[in-house]
Short mmCIF file of C-alpha atoms in Angstrom, two decimals:
data_model
loop_
_atom_site.label_atom_id
_atom_site.label_comp_id
_atom_site.label_asym_id
_atom_site.label_seq_id
_atom_site.Cartn_x
_atom_site.Cartn_y
_atom_site.Cartn_z
CA UNK A 200 -15.65 -11.26 -59.85
CA UNK A 201 -12.53 -9.89 -61.67
CA UNK A 202 -10.43 -7.63 -59.76
CA UNK A 203 -8.85 -4.78 -61.59
CA UNK A 204 -5.82 -2.84 -60.63
CA UNK A 205 -4.78 0.36 -62.33
CA UNK A 206 -1.13 0.42 -63.40
CA UNK A 207 0.30 3.81 -62.22
CA UNK A 208 3.58 4.98 -63.61
CA UNK A 209 5.74 7.38 -61.44
CA UNK A 210 9.17 8.00 -60.15
CA UNK A 211 8.99 4.92 -57.74
CA UNK A 212 8.40 2.30 -60.44
CA UNK A 213 9.81 3.85 -63.80
CA UNK A 214 13.80 3.51 -63.86
CA UNK A 215 16.02 6.44 -64.18
CA UNK A 216 17.87 5.77 -67.39
CA UNK A 217 21.14 7.75 -67.78
CA UNK A 218 23.09 5.26 -69.76
CA UNK A 219 22.84 5.70 -73.61
CA UNK A 220 23.26 1.81 -74.19
CA UNK A 221 20.52 1.14 -71.59
CA UNK A 222 18.43 3.76 -73.11
CA UNK A 223 19.02 2.08 -76.59
CA UNK A 224 17.76 -1.33 -75.28
CA UNK A 225 14.16 0.10 -74.67
CA UNK A 226 13.89 3.60 -76.05
CA UNK A 227 10.05 3.79 -75.01
CA UNK A 228 11.16 3.23 -71.51
CA UNK A 229 13.87 5.65 -71.83
CA UNK A 230 11.33 8.02 -72.86
CA UNK A 231 9.11 7.46 -69.88
CA UNK A 232 12.12 7.71 -67.90
CA UNK A 233 12.61 11.19 -69.29
CA UNK A 234 9.24 12.26 -68.68
CA UNK A 235 8.96 10.96 -65.20
CA UNK A 236 12.41 12.18 -64.12
CA UNK A 237 12.60 15.11 -66.20
CA UNK A 238 12.76 17.54 -63.42
CA UNK A 239 15.37 16.13 -61.07
CA UNK A 240 18.84 16.65 -60.75
CA UNK A 241 19.90 14.09 -63.42
CA UNK A 242 17.53 15.37 -66.10
CA UNK A 243 20.22 16.41 -68.50
CA UNK A 244 21.93 12.97 -68.49
CA UNK A 245 18.52 11.49 -68.76
CA UNK A 246 17.71 13.54 -71.84
CA UNK A 247 21.00 12.98 -73.45
CA UNK A 248 20.88 9.25 -73.13
CA UNK A 249 17.22 9.57 -74.67
CA UNK A 250 18.59 11.71 -77.48
CA UNK A 251 21.32 9.23 -78.37
CA UNK A 252 18.82 6.25 -78.12
CA UNK A 253 16.22 7.84 -80.49
CA UNK A 254 18.84 7.85 -83.22
CA UNK A 255 19.29 3.91 -82.96
CA UNK A 256 15.51 3.46 -84.05
CA UNK A 257 13.35 4.36 -87.11
CA UNK A 258 12.97 8.01 -87.74
CA UNK A 259 9.12 8.16 -87.70
CA UNK A 260 9.17 6.49 -84.16
CA UNK A 261 11.85 8.57 -82.89
CA UNK A 262 10.15 11.53 -84.10
CA UNK A 263 6.83 10.59 -82.30
CA UNK A 264 8.74 9.83 -79.09
CA UNK A 265 10.58 12.96 -79.34
CA UNK A 266 7.56 15.06 -79.67
CA UNK A 267 5.70 13.16 -76.73
CA UNK A 268 8.62 13.64 -74.68
CA UNK A 269 9.03 17.32 -75.41
CA UNK A 270 4.95 17.72 -74.45
CA UNK A 271 5.38 15.94 -71.15
CA UNK A 272 8.51 17.98 -69.88
CA UNK A 273 7.15 20.65 -67.29
CA UNK A 274 10.41 22.03 -66.15
CA UNK A 275 11.56 25.04 -68.25
CA UNK A 276 15.37 24.10 -68.00
CA UNK A 277 14.50 20.35 -69.07
CA UNK A 278 12.51 21.91 -71.93
CA UNK A 279 15.13 24.02 -73.34
CA UNK A 280 17.82 21.20 -72.74
CA UNK A 281 15.55 19.02 -74.87
CA UNK A 282 15.27 21.57 -77.74
CA UNK A 283 18.85 21.99 -77.75
CA UNK A 284 19.49 18.31 -77.97
CA UNK A 285 16.79 17.97 -80.69
CA UNK A 286 17.78 20.69 -83.06
CA UNK A 287 20.91 18.41 -83.86
CA UNK A 288 18.81 15.44 -84.98
CA UNK A 289 17.60 15.54 -88.61
CA UNK A 290 14.28 13.71 -88.27
CA UNK A 291 13.15 16.26 -85.53
CA UNK A 292 13.07 18.97 -88.27
CA UNK A 293 9.85 17.36 -89.75
CA UNK A 294 7.83 18.13 -86.74
CA UNK A 295 5.76 20.99 -85.11
CA UNK A 296 8.01 21.13 -82.07
CA UNK A 297 10.95 21.63 -84.31
CA UNK A 298 9.08 24.27 -86.57
CA UNK A 299 8.36 26.12 -83.21
CA UNK A 300 11.93 26.21 -82.17
CA UNK A 301 13.03 27.15 -85.57
CA UNK A 302 10.52 30.02 -85.62
CA UNK A 303 11.59 31.15 -82.13
CA UNK A 304 15.08 31.32 -83.60
CA UNK A 305 14.13 33.17 -86.54
CA UNK A 306 12.28 35.75 -84.73
CA UNK A 307 15.24 36.22 -82.54
CA UNK A 308 17.53 36.62 -85.11
CA UNK A 309 15.26 39.28 -86.83
CA UNK A 310 15.13 41.09 -83.67
CA UNK A 311 18.88 41.03 -83.22
CA UNK A 312 19.22 42.03 -86.89
CA UNK A 313 17.03 44.96 -86.27
CA UNK A 314 19.16 46.03 -83.29
CA UNK A 315 22.45 45.76 -85.06
CA UNK A 316 21.01 47.75 -88.12
CA UNK A 317 19.64 50.71 -85.88
CA UNK A 318 22.92 50.60 -83.83
CA UNK A 319 25.09 50.68 -87.00
CA UNK A 320 22.81 53.42 -88.67
CA UNK A 321 23.51 55.66 -85.47
CA UNK A 322 27.07 55.33 -85.57
CA UNK A 323 27.11 55.96 -89.15
CA UNK A 324 25.23 59.04 -89.11
CA UNK A 325 27.75 60.44 -86.82
CA UNK A 326 30.82 59.07 -88.89
CA UNK A 327 29.32 60.43 -91.91
CA UNK A 328 28.71 63.90 -90.38
CA UNK A 329 32.48 63.91 -89.40
CA UNK A 330 31.79 63.49 -85.72
CA UNK A 331 34.55 61.47 -83.92
CA UNK A 332 32.95 58.40 -81.97
CA UNK A 333 34.90 57.33 -78.82
CA UNK A 334 34.94 53.66 -78.07
CA UNK A 335 32.83 54.47 -75.03
CA UNK A 336 30.01 55.84 -77.10
CA UNK A 337 30.30 52.97 -79.75
CA UNK A 338 30.35 50.41 -77.19
CA UNK A 339 27.34 51.77 -75.35
CA UNK A 340 25.36 51.92 -78.60
CA UNK A 341 26.19 48.53 -79.69
CA UNK A 342 25.43 47.25 -76.12
CA UNK A 343 21.82 48.67 -76.31
CA UNK A 344 18.94 46.11 -76.88
CA UNK A 345 15.99 48.68 -76.91
CA UNK A 346 14.97 49.63 -80.40
CA UNK A 347 12.93 52.69 -79.32
CA UNK A 348 16.16 53.93 -77.38
CA UNK A 349 18.21 53.51 -80.41
CA UNK A 350 15.85 55.18 -82.73
CA UNK A 351 15.96 58.03 -80.39
CA UNK A 352 19.70 58.10 -80.60
CA UNK A 353 19.86 57.87 -84.29
CA UNK A 354 17.42 61.04 -84.47
CA UNK A 355 20.09 62.74 -82.01
CA UNK A 356 22.81 61.77 -84.18
CA UNK A 357 21.37 64.05 -87.11
CA UNK A 358 21.72 67.06 -84.91
CA UNK A 359 24.58 66.30 -82.34
CA UNK A 360 27.81 68.17 -82.70
CA UNK A 361 29.61 65.74 -80.46
CA UNK A 362 28.91 61.87 -80.13
CA UNK A 363 28.23 62.20 -76.09
CA UNK A 364 25.19 64.26 -77.15
CA UNK A 365 23.34 61.12 -78.09
CA UNK A 366 22.77 60.52 -74.60
CA UNK A 367 21.83 63.62 -73.12
CA UNK A 368 18.21 64.44 -72.03
CA UNK A 369 16.67 67.29 -73.80
#
């Protein structure tokens, strides 16, 4: 009769690897270390050592390990650290995780661009109409992150006789 014992990997039997040289000696073990200890106080050091170690192996294997690590990280802070580390590594950009990060960045950039355009338009309308725009008004308009509010202020700018009227309720 054969006895079978399952091998269970967990924090008690997977080493915590925070040294880049140690991680480079056994990159798959470093990946398991990151997955196992990724939500602890040393998660940043573990992920940084793994990211450095991934650059020492072939790009295809590194990409698989990078993606596997990404899918196993449950802590949002560790996930963000990992994404930030991976955006700097070229092979990462060929994979779906990288595409997701890039798309998030593009959408964030589009939203930021819309806000800047709307704020600029509001201030330009006032200036084109010869209305003096104090720094306090300019700063408040540029700091706004609500597109609907900026749209309302742009509409008010068309009829305002002074810049402060943007903020008055009708």
